[in-house]
Coordinates of C-alpha atoms in Angstrom, one line a residue:
X1 CA 98.0 225.8 -17.1
X2 CA 101.4 224.1 -18.3
X3 CA 104.2 224.7 -15.6
X4 CA 108.2 225.8 -17.3
X5 CA 109.4 222.6 -17.7
X6 CA 111.8 224.3 -14.8
X7 CA 109.2 223.9 -12.2
X8 CA 107.8 220.5 -13.0
X9 CA 111.5 219.5 -12.3
X10 CA 111.7 221.0 -9.2
X11 CA 108.3 220.2 -7.6
X12 CA 109.6 216.4 -8.8
X13 CA 112.3 217.0 -6.8
X14 CA 111.0 218.2 -3.9
X15 CA 108.2 215.3 -4.0
X16 CA 111.5 212.7 -4.1
X17 CA 112.8 215.1 -1.2
X18 CA 109.8 214.6 1.4
X19 CA 109.6 211.2 0.5
X20 CA 113.0 210.4 1.3
X21 CA 112.3 211.9 4.4
X22 CA 109.5 210.7 5.4
X23 CA 110.4 207.0 4.3
X24 CA 113.7 206.7 6.2
X25 CA 112.1 208.5 9.5
X26 CA 110.5 205.5 10.7
X27 CA 112.1 202.3 10.7
X28 CA 108.2 200.6 10.2
X29 CA 107.4 198.6 7.6
X30 CA 103.8 199.1 7.2
X31 CA 104.8 202.8 7.1
X32 CA 107.1 203.3 4.5
X33 CA 105.3 200.7 2.4
X34 CA 102.0 203.3 2.8
X35 CA 104.5 206.4 2.3
X36 CA 105.7 204.5 -1.2
X37 CA 102.2 203.7 -2.2
X38 CA 100.8 206.8 -1.4
X39 CA 102.8 208.8 -2.9
X40 CA 102.3 206.8 -5.7
X41 CA 98.9 206.9 -5.6
X42 CA 99.3 211.0 -5.2
X43 CA 102.0 212.3 -7.9
X44 CA 100.5 209.2 -10.5
X45 CA 96.7 209.7 -9.6
X46 CA 96.1 206.3 -9.4
X47 CA 93.9 204.8 -6.5
X48 CA 95.1 200.6 -6.9
X49 CA 98.1 199.5 -6.0
X50 CA 100.2 196.2 -4.4
X51 CA 103.5 196.0 -2.7
X52 CA 104.7 192.5 -2.9
X53 CA 107.7 191.0 -1.4
X54 CA 109.4 188.4 -1.0
X55 CA 109.3 186.2 2.0
X56 CA 111.9 183.2 1.4
X57 CA 110.7 181.7 -1.5
X58 CA 106.9 183.0 -1.8
X59 CA 105.7 186.1 -2.7
X60 CA 103.6 188.1 -0.3
X61 CA 101.6 190.8 -0.8
X62 CA 101.5 193.2 1.9
X63 CA 100.1 196.4 1.2
X64 CA 97.0 196.5 -1.1
X65 CA 94.4 199.5 -1.7
X66 CA 92.2 199.2 -4.6
X67 CA 92.6 195.2 -4.8
X68 CA 90.8 192.4 -2.9
X69 CA 93.0 190.3 -0.5
X70 CA 92.1 187.2 -3.4
X71 CA 93.1 189.8 -5.8
X72 CA 96.2 190.6 -4.6
X73 CA 97.2 186.9 -3.5
X74 CA 96.3 185.5 -7.6
X75 CA 98.3 188.6 -9.3
X76 CA 101.5 187.5 -6.6
X77 CA 101.1 183.9 -7.5
X78 CA 100.6 185.1 -11.1
X79 CA 104.7 186.6 -10.8
X80 CA 106.2 184.0 -8.8
X81 CA 104.8 181.5 -11.8
X82 CA 105.9 183.3 -14.1
X83 CA 109.7 184.5 -13.3
X84 CA 111.4 183.1 -16.4
X85 CA 109.2 184.7 -18.8
X86 CA 107.6 187.7 -20.0
X87 CA 104.3 188.5 -17.7
X88 CA 103.7 191.8 -19.0
X89 CA 100.8 190.7 -20.9
X90 CA 99.5 188.0 -17.9
X91 CA 99.1 191.7 -15.2
X92 CA 97.4 194.0 -18.1
X93 CA 94.9 191.4 -17.4
X94 CA 94.9 191.7 -14.0
X95 CA 94.5 195.5 -14.9
X96 CA 98.0 196.4 -13.9
X97 CA 99.1 198.8 -16.2
X98 CA 102.6 199.5 -15.1
X99 CA 104.6 197.9 -12.3
X100 CA 108.5 198.2 -11.2
X101 CA 111.0 195.9 -9.7
X102 CA 111.6 197.2 -5.7
X103 CA 115.7 195.7 -5.8
X104 CA 118.5 195.8 -3.2
X105 CA 122.2 194.7 -3.6
X106 CA 121.2 193.8 -7.2
X107 CA 118.9 191.2 -6.0
X108 CA 115.0 191.5 -6.3
X109 CA 112.9 191.7 -3.3
X110 CA 109.3 192.7 -4.1
X111 CA 107.3 194.5 -6.9
X112 CA 105.1 197.6 -6.4
X113 CA 102.0 196.9 -9.4
X114 CA 99.9 199.8 -10.2
X115 CA 96.4 199.9 -11.8
X116 CA 95.2 202.7 -14.6
X117 CA 95.7 206.7 -13.4
X118 CA 92.1 208.4 -13.1
X119 CA 92.5 210.2 -16.4
X120 CA 92.4 206.8 -17.9
X121 CA 95.2 207.6 -19.9
X122 CA 97.9 205.6 -19.8
X123 CA 101.8 206.0 -18.1
X124 CA 104.1 208.3 -19.7
X125 CA 107.9 208.2 -19.5
X126 CA 107.3 210.7 -16.8
X127 CA 105.0 208.5 -14.8
X128 CA 107.6 205.4 -15.3
X129 CA 110.6 207.8 -14.1
X130 CA 109.0 209.1 -11.5
X131 CA 108.2 205.9 -10.4
X132 CA 111.6 204.0 -10.9
X133 CA 113.2 207.1 -8.9
X134 CA 111.4 206.6 -6.1
X135 CA 110.8 202.9 -5.8
X136 CA 114.7 203.1 -5.5
X137 CA 114.5 205.9 -2.5
X138 CA 112.1 203.1 -1.3
X139 CA 114.0 200.2 -1.7
X140 CA 116.8 201.1 0.3
X141 CA 114.6 202.2 3.0
X142 CA 112.3 198.8 2.8
X143 CA 115.5 196.4 3.1
X144 CA 117.0 198.4 6.1
X145 CA 113.9 197.8 8.0
X146 CA 113.5 194.1 6.9
X147 CA 117.1 194.1 8.3
X148 CA 116.6 195.7 11.7
X149 CA 113.1 193.5 11.9
X150 CA 115.5 190.4 11.4
X151 CA 117.8 192.0 14.0
X152 CA 115.2 192.7 15.9
X153 CA 113.7 189.4 15.7
X154 CA 117.0 187.7 16.5
X155 CA 117.3 189.5 19.4
X156 CA 114.1 188.2 20.6
X157 CA 114.7 184.9 20.2
X158 CA 118.7 185.4 21.9
X159 CA 116.6 187.3 24.9
X160 CA 114.3 184.2 24.7
X161 CA 117.2 181.5 24.8
X162 CA 118.8 183.4 27.5
X163 CA 115.8 183.6 29.0
X164 CA 115.6 180.1 29.2
X165 CA 119.6 179.1 29.8
X166 CA 119.1 181.3 32.6
X167 CA 116.0 179.3 33.8
X168 CA 117.4 176.1 33.5
X169 CA 120.6 176.9 35.8
X170 CA 118.3 178.5 38.2
X171 CA 116.0 174.6 38.0
X172 CA 118.9 173.1 38.1
X173 CA 120.0 174.3 40.4
X174 CA 117.1 173.6 42.5
X175 CA 116.3 170.1 40.6
X176 CA 120.0 169.0 42.2
X177 CA 119.0 170.2 46.2
X178 CA 115.5 168.0 46.0
X179 CA 115.7 164.1 47.7
X180 CA 111.1 164.6 47.2
X181 CA 110.0 163.5 44.3
X182 CA 106.4 165.2 44.9
X183 CA 108.4 168.4 45.6
X184 CA 110.2 167.6 42.0
X185 CA 107.1 166.8 40.2
X186 CA 105.7 170.2 41.9
X187 CA 108.4 172.1 40.7
X188 CA 108.4 170.5 37.3
X189 CA 104.8 171.4 36.5
X190 CA 105.2 175.2 37.7
X191 CA 108.3 175.7 35.4
X192 CA 106.4 174.3 32.3
X193 CA 103.2 175.8 33.2
X194 CA 105.0 179.4 33.1
X195 CA 107.4 178.7 30.6
X196 CA 105.5 177.3 27.9
X197 CA 102.0 179.0 29.2
X198 CA 100.3 175.7 29.2
X199 CA 97.1 175.2 31.6
X200 CA 97.4 171.7 30.6
X201 CA 99.8 169.5 30.8
X202 CA 100.9 165.6 32.6
X203 CA 103.7 164.1 34.0
X204 CA 104.1 160.1 34.1
X205 CA 107.1 158.5 35.5
X206 CA 107.5 154.4 33.8
X207 CA 108.8 152.1 36.6
X208 CA 108.9 148.5 36.3
X209 CA 107.2 148.6 33.0
X210 CA 104.5 150.2 34.3
X211 CA 103.0 153.6 34.3
X212 CA 103.2 156.3 36.9
X213 CA 100.8 159.5 36.7
X214 CA 102.5 162.5 38.5
X215 CA 100.9 165.0 37.6
X216 CA 97.9 165.5 35.4
X217 CA 95.7 168.3 34.6
X218 CA 94.1 165.4 31.7
X219 CA 91.5 162.8 32.9
X220 CA 93.8 160.6 34.8
X221 CA 91.4 157.3 33.9
X222 CA 91.3 158.4 30.6
X223 CA 94.9 159.2 30.0
X224 CA 96.1 156.1 32.0
X225 CA 94.4 154.0 29.7
X226 CA 95.8 155.8 26.3
X227 CA 99.2 155.2 27.5
X228 CA 99.1 152.1 28.7
X229 CA 97.8 151.1 24.4
X230 CA 99.9 153.7 22.4
X231 CA 103.9 153.1 22.2
X232 CA 104.7 156.3 24.4
X233 CA 107.7 154.2 25.7
X234 CA 109.5 154.0 22.3
X235 CA 110.0 157.5 22.2
X236 CA 113.4 158.8 22.2
X237 CA 113.1 162.8 21.8
X238 CA 110.5 164.8 21.7
X239 CA 107.7 165.4 19.5
X240 CA 104.6 166.3 18.1
X241 CA 101.5 164.4 19.1
X242 CA 100.3 165.3 15.3
X243 CA 103.4 163.6 13.8
X244 CA 102.5 159.6 13.9
X245 CA 99.0 158.1 13.5
X246 CA 99.9 155.8 16.9
X247 CA 99.7 159.8 19.0
X248 CA 95.9 160.3 17.8
X249 CA 93.9 158.9 20.8
X250 CA 95.8 161.2 22.4
X251 CA 95.9 164.1 20.3
X252 CA 92.1 163.6 21.0
X253 CA 92.3 164.3 24.6
X254 CA 93.9 167.6 24.2
X255 CA 98.0 166.5 24.4
X256 CA 100.2 168.4 21.6
X257 CA 103.9 167.6 22.4
X258 CA 105.5 164.5 23.7
X259 CA 108.4 165.7 25.7
X260 CA 110.8 161.8 27.4
X261 CA 112.3 162.0 30.0
X262 CA 115.5 159.7 29.3
X263 CA 118.1 158.6 31.0
X264 CA 121.4 156.7 29.5
X265 CA 119.3 156.1 26.4
X266 CA 116.6 154.8 28.3
X267 CA 112.3 156.8 29.1
X268 CA 112.3 156.7 32.0
X269 CA 109.1 159.4 31.9
X270 CA 106.7 161.2 29.8
X271 CA 105.6 164.7 30.0
X272 CA 102.3 165.7 28.0
X273 CA 101.2 168.7 27.0
X274 CA 98.5 170.1 26.0
X275 CA 97.5 173.2 23.5
X276 CA 98.9 176.7 24.4
X277 CA 97.2 179.6 26.3
X278 CA 98.6 181.8 24.1
X279 CA 97.8 179.2 21.0
X280 CA 101.2 179.5 19.6
X281 CA 102.7 176.4 18.2
X282 CA 105.3 174.6 19.8
X283 CA 108.8 175.6 18.5
X284 CA 112.1 173.8 18.0
X285 CA 113.3 175.6 20.6
X286 CA 110.5 175.4 22.8
X287 CA 110.4 171.9 22.4
X288 CA 114.5 171.9 23.0
X289 CA 114.1 173.5 26.0
X290 CA 111.7 171.3 27.2
X291 CA 113.7 168.5 27.0
X292 CA 116.4 169.9 28.6
X293 CA 114.0 170.5 31.3
X294 CA 112.5 167.1 31.5
X295 CA 116.4 166.0 31.9
X296 CA 116.7 167.7 34.8
X297 CA 113.9 167.1 36.5
X298 CA 114.4 162.8 35.6
X299 CA 118.2 163.3 36.8
X300 CA 116.8 164.2 40.1
X301 CA 113.3 162.1 40.2
X302 CA 115.9 159.4 39.8
X303 CA 118.2 160.1 42.5
X304 CA 115.2 161.1 44.7
X305 CA 113.9 157.0 44.2
X306 CA 118.0 155.9 44.9
X307 CA 117.7 158.0 48.0
X308 CA 114.3 156.6 49.1
X309 CA 115.7 152.6 49.0
X310 CA 118.3 153.4 50.6
X311 CA 116.0 155.1 53.6
X312 CA 114.2 151.6 53.6
X313 CA 117.0 149.4 53.4
X314 CA 118.7 151.2 55.6
X315 CA 115.2 150.6 58.0
X316 CA 115.2 147.1 56.8
X317 CA 118.4 146.7 58.0
X318 CA 118.0 148.3 61.4
X319 CA 115.1 146.0 61.9
X320 CA 117.2 142.6 60.8
X321 CA 119.6 144.0 63.5
X322 CA 117.4 143.7 65.8
X323 CA 115.5 140.5 64.9
X324 CA 119.2 139.0 64.6
X325 CA 119.5 140.4 68.5
X326 CA 116.5 138.9 69.4
X327 CA 116.9 135.6 67.7
X328 CA 120.4 135.5 69.2
X329 CA 118.9 135.9 72.9
X330 CA 116.2 133.2 72.1
X331 CA 119.3 130.6 72.0
X332 CA 120.5 129.5 75.6
X333 CA 123.7 131.8 76.9
X334 CA 124.6 129.3 78.8
X335 CA 125.6 125.6 78.1
X336 CA 125.2 123.3 81.5
X337 CA 128.3 122.0 83.3
X338 CA 127.6 118.5 84.8
X339 CA 130.6 115.6 85.8
X340 CA 128.3 113.7 83.9
X341 CA 128.4 115.3 80.6
X342 CA 129.9 117.5 78.6
X343 CA 128.2 120.0 76.2
X344 CA 129.2 122.2 73.3
X345 CA 127.0 124.3 70.5
X346 CA 127.3 126.9 68.0
X347 CA 124.9 128.6 65.9
X348 CA 125.8 130.7 62.8
X349 CA 123.1 132.3 60.4
X350 CA 124.2 133.1 57.1
X351 CA 122.1 136.2 56.0
X352 CA 121.2 138.8 59.3
X353 CA 118.5 137.1 60.5
X354 CA 118.6 132.5 60.6
X355 CA 116.3 129.5 60.5
X356 CA 118.3 127.6 62.7
X357 CA 117.7 126.5 66.4
X358 CA 118.9 125.0 69.4
X359 CA 118.7 124.7 73.0
X360 CA 120.0 123.4 76.4
X361 CA 117.7 122.7 79.7
X362 CA 118.5 121.5 82.3
X363 CA 115.2 119.9 83.3
X364 CA 116.2 118.7 86.8
X365 CA 119.0 117.5 88.2
X366 CA 119.6 114.4 86.2
X367 CA 117.7 115.3 83.6
X368 CA 119.2 117.2 80.3
X369 CA 116.8 118.3 77.3
X370 CA 118.3 119.2 74.2
X371 CA 117.1 120.0 71.0
X372 CA 117.8 121.6 67.6
X373 CA 115.0 122.9 64.3
X374 CA 115.6 124.0 60.9
X375 CA 112.9 126.5 60.0
X376 CA 111.8 126.5 56.9
X377 CA 112.5 129.9 54.6
X378 CA 115.3 132.3 56.2
X379 CA 114.6 136.0 57.5
X380 CA 111.8 137.9 59.3
X381 CA 108.9 135.0 58.6
X382 CA 111.9 132.1 59.7
X383 CA 113.0 134.6 62.8
X384 CA 109.1 135.0 63.8
X385 CA 108.4 130.6 63.3
X386 CA 111.6 130.3 65.0
X387 CA 110.5 132.9 68.1
X388 CA 107.2 131.1 68.3
X389 CA 108.6 127.4 68.3
X390 CA 110.6 128.4 71.5
X391 CA 107.6 129.9 72.9
X392 CA 106.1 126.4 72.7
X393 CA 108.8 124.5 73.6
X394 CA 109.2 126.3 77.2
X395 CA 105.4 126.5 77.4
X396 CA 105.3 122.2 77.2
X397 CA 108.8 120.9 78.9
X398 CA 107.2 122.8 82.4
X399 CA 104.0 120.7 82.0
X400 CA 106.3 117.6 82.6
X401 CA 104.5 115.8 79.6
X402 CA 106.0 112.6 78.4
X403 CA 108.0 113.1 75.8
X404 CA 106.0 111.4 73.4
X405 CA 102.9 113.1 74.3
X406 CA 105.0 116.1 74.6
X407 CA 105.9 115.8 70.5
X408 CA 102.1 115.5 69.2
X409 CA 100.9 118.1 71.7
X410 CA 103.6 120.4 70.0
X411 CA 102.9 119.2 66.2
X412 CA 99.4 120.5 67.2
X413 CA 100.4 123.4 68.5
X414 CA 102.7 124.3 66.0
X415 CA 100.7 123.2 63.2
X416 CA 98.2 126.0 64.2
X417 CA 100.4 128.7 64.3
X418 CA 101.6 127.7 60.7
X419 CA 100.9 129.6 57.1
X420 CA 101.8 129.1 53.9
X421 CA 103.7 125.5 53.6
X422 CA 105.8 127.2 55.8
X423 CA 107.1 124.0 58.5
X424 CA 110.0 123.0 61.1
X425 CA 112.3 120.2 60.9
X426 CA 112.7 119.1 64.9
X427 CA 114.9 116.4 66.9
X428 CA 115.1 116.7 70.7
X429 CA 115.6 114.3 73.5
X430 CA 116.3 114.1 77.4
X431 CA 119.0 112.8 78.5
X432 CA 118.5 111.2 82.0
X433 CA 122.0 111.2 83.9
X434 CA 121.3 108.5 86.3
X435 CA 120.0 105.7 83.9
X436 CA 122.7 107.2 81.3
X437 CA 119.5 106.7 78.9
X438 CA 118.5 109.3 75.9
X439 CA 115.2 108.9 74.9
X440 CA 114.6 110.8 72.0
X441 CA 112.0 112.5 68.8
X442 CA 112.8 112.8 65.6
X443 CA 109.9 115.3 63.3
X444 CA 111.9 114.6 60.4
X445 CA 115.5 116.2 61.3
X446 CA 118.8 115.4 60.1
X447 CA 119.4 112.1 62.0
X448 CA 121.5 113.4 64.8
X449 CA 124.0 110.5 65.4
X450 CA 125.1 108.7 68.0
X451 CA 129.1 107.5 67.8
X452 CA 131.6 105.5 70.1
X453 CA 133.7 102.9 69.2
X454 CA 131.6 100.4 67.9
X455 CA 130.1 102.1 64.9
X456 CA 127.6 105.3 64.5
X457 CA 124.0 104.3 64.7
X458 CA 121.7 107.6 63.2
X459 CA 118.6 108.5 65.6
X460 CA 115.6 108.1 62.6
X461 CA 112.6 107.2 65.3
X462 CA 109.9 109.6 65.3
X463 CA 107.3 111.0 62.9
X464 CA 106.9 113.4 60.4
X465 CA 108.1 116.7 60.1
X466 CA 106.8 119.6 63.1
X467 CA 103.8 122.2 61.9
X468 CA 102.4 120.5 58.7
X469 CA 99.4 119.1 59.7
X470 CA 97.3 118.3 63.1
X471 CA 99.1 114.4 64.4
X472 CA 97.5 111.8 63.4
X473 CA 99.8 109.1 63.4
X474 CA 101.4 109.8 67.0
X475 CA 105.1 109.9 67.1
X476 CA 107.1 107.3 68.3
X477 CA 110.3 107.8 70.6
X478 CA 113.0 105.5 71.1
X479 CA 115.6 104.9 74.6
X480 CA 118.8 104.2 74.1
X481 CA 121.5 103.5 76.5
X482 CA 124.6 105.2 76.0
X483 CA 128.1 104.1 77.9
X484 CA 130.6 106.9 78.6
X485 CA 133.3 108.4 75.9
X486 CA 129.6 108.4 73.7
X487 CA 129.2 111.3 71.5
X488 CA 125.7 112.0 70.6
X489 CA 125.7 114.8 67.3
X490 CA 123.1 117.5 66.3
X491 CA 123.2 119.0 63.7
X492 CA 121.2 121.1 60.4
X493 CA 121.7 120.6 57.1
X494 CA 123.5 123.5 56.7
X495 CA 126.5 121.1 57.4
X496 CA 126.0 118.6 55.6
X497 CA 124.8 120.5 52.6
X498 CA 127.7 123.2 52.8
X499 CA 128.7 124.3 48.9
X500 CA 132.7 124.1 48.9
X501 CA 133.9 126.7 45.4
X502 CA 132.6 124.3 42.8
X503 CA 128.8 123.7 44.4
X504 CA 130.4 120.3 45.8
X505 CA 128.3 120.1 49.4
X506 CA 130.2 118.3 52.5
X507 CA 127.8 115.3 52.6
X508 CA 127.0 112.8 55.4
X509 CA 129.9 110.8 54.5
X510 CA 131.9 113.1 55.2
X511 CA 130.7 114.5 58.6
X512 CA 130.4 110.8 59.7
X513 CA 133.8 109.7 58.8
X514 CA 135.2 113.0 60.5
X515 CA 133.1 111.2 63.8
X516 CA 134.5 108.3 63.9
X517 CA 138.3 110.0 63.8
X518 CA 137.8 112.7 66.5
X519 CA 134.6 111.4 69.0
X520 CA 137.2 110.2 71.7
X521 CA 138.0 114.2 72.0
X522 CA 136.3 116.4 74.0
X523 CA 133.3 118.0 73.0
X524 CA 134.8 121.2 72.7
X525 CA 137.6 120.0 70.2
X526 CA 135.1 117.7 68.4
X527 CA 133.4 120.6 68.1
X528 CA 136.5 122.7 66.5
X529 CA 137.7 119.6 64.3
X530 CA 133.9 120.2 62.7
X531 CA 133.6 123.9 62.2
X532 CA 137.6 123.8 61.0
X533 CA 137.4 120.7 58.3
X534 CA 133.7 122.8 57.2
X535 CA 135.9 126.0 56.7
X536 CA 138.6 124.2 54.7
X537 CA 135.7 122.4 52.4
X538 CA 133.6 126.2 52.1
X539 CA 137.1 128.5 51.5
X540 CA 136.7 131.1 49.3
X541 CA 132.7 130.7 48.5
X542 CA 129.7 132.4 50.2
X543 CA 127.0 130.1 52.3
X544 CA 123.7 130.4 52.0
X545 CA 122.3 128.6 54.9
X546 CA 123.0 128.7 58.1
X547 CA 124.9 126.7 60.5
X548 CA 124.0 124.6 64.0
X549 CA 125.5 122.0 65.6
X550 CA 125.8 120.4 69.1
X551 CA 127.8 117.5 71.0
X552 CA 126.7 116.2 73.8
X553 CA 130.0 113.6 75.3
X554 CA 128.7 111.6 77.7
X555 CA 131.9 110.9 80.9

């Protein structure tokens, strides 16, 4: 039955109003496209159609009915590849009988393509007018939905960024309050696994060119072998492991991205991340977030290391202070006073703990033992060796051995208790105030000076350095007679080798000339003269050796 034209127009108008109401009632793209395509099917009596929309440069089939996905994709590509020419005949070959551009604000955003009608008839002008009209109505709705979806996506990204910023703010506060590397590592692990939804990761520090694995969910041994042979240290920005062939081995164990931990352009550590549990790829935004977290964490780790170093330094300084006090107590607290002699001594250590030693012991009413030593090395090791020497001395001189025999025995005992090439230069002697004789043995020490009006005699007699090896050739002893005003000066090489600002040594000659000019003064003045002259020579320069000096003046 043929309807009057007025009824047909009314029915078409009614269908367009219904379509417009439906397509604009929902902001879901699938709903809109289905509504558009099914309306065409119903009005134009066809069952095959495609709606393809431009996605940036590509024309993607978003909805297809009566065509396979492969066909829909092929037809979409056919259009894109022939945009600059007439592709009507090509579409006919694909059984597309009619199509219409979907245009929004003078820009083609897609195509709707229909197959032949069920009646096998061609589309008439009324059909084409209806299709054009319905597509124009639908295009505005489609564009609105696309804009809504873009806005929705931007809002999601913005929310994600806000969440990341809040997370970074909270992590920054947490990291700044932690000075323990293990806790920093745990917090970093939590931040990464929670934000990225990743179960396999590793946190590695680079210390003195070596790798220190703090946390790892990979095979530690395998990871250590791989990172020692790849060029991880050269990574200066977050990268995907697949971006370079040099990280292929890392990729094989499941590492997806490499995040360097950088301070002042130096890579101090690396975060390795495996695949995400959601199977999503790491976006540029993810890498930027991870890089920010890594920067916060490595600063906290660096602060933790510096804090630990400061604590260790404090502990060492405290130990050295204790060692210094112990060492000071090894030196004589008071020097003997006698009508037969004067004696003065000083010991100045260049470091917290030195290696010089001297001792003065009143053996009997008439016999005075003086000794001086310079232990090899500095610090705790030298201090311990010096303490041993003092203990050996006290044990030996109480046995009333003769000086020469005591020297042999002392060397044997010290040799048995020194390791790693340690040795001691040692000089000791006994002054007999009745006979005015001084018997001594020099065991490799700077020869003490006997100074009087006749000049200087160097006390060299003795033997090898103390502690190098057990005694094979017995030490020699010399006994010299002393007169009133004679001076014996014992010193360590810290005096003669004291450096000035230009690294010039004080020298034996300068010390000997000074002694010749001042030996007739009392022992205290002689010692002061020596110290003042050394201070004059070394003014403005830091000394690296201990200074020990002992002056024995015969009255």
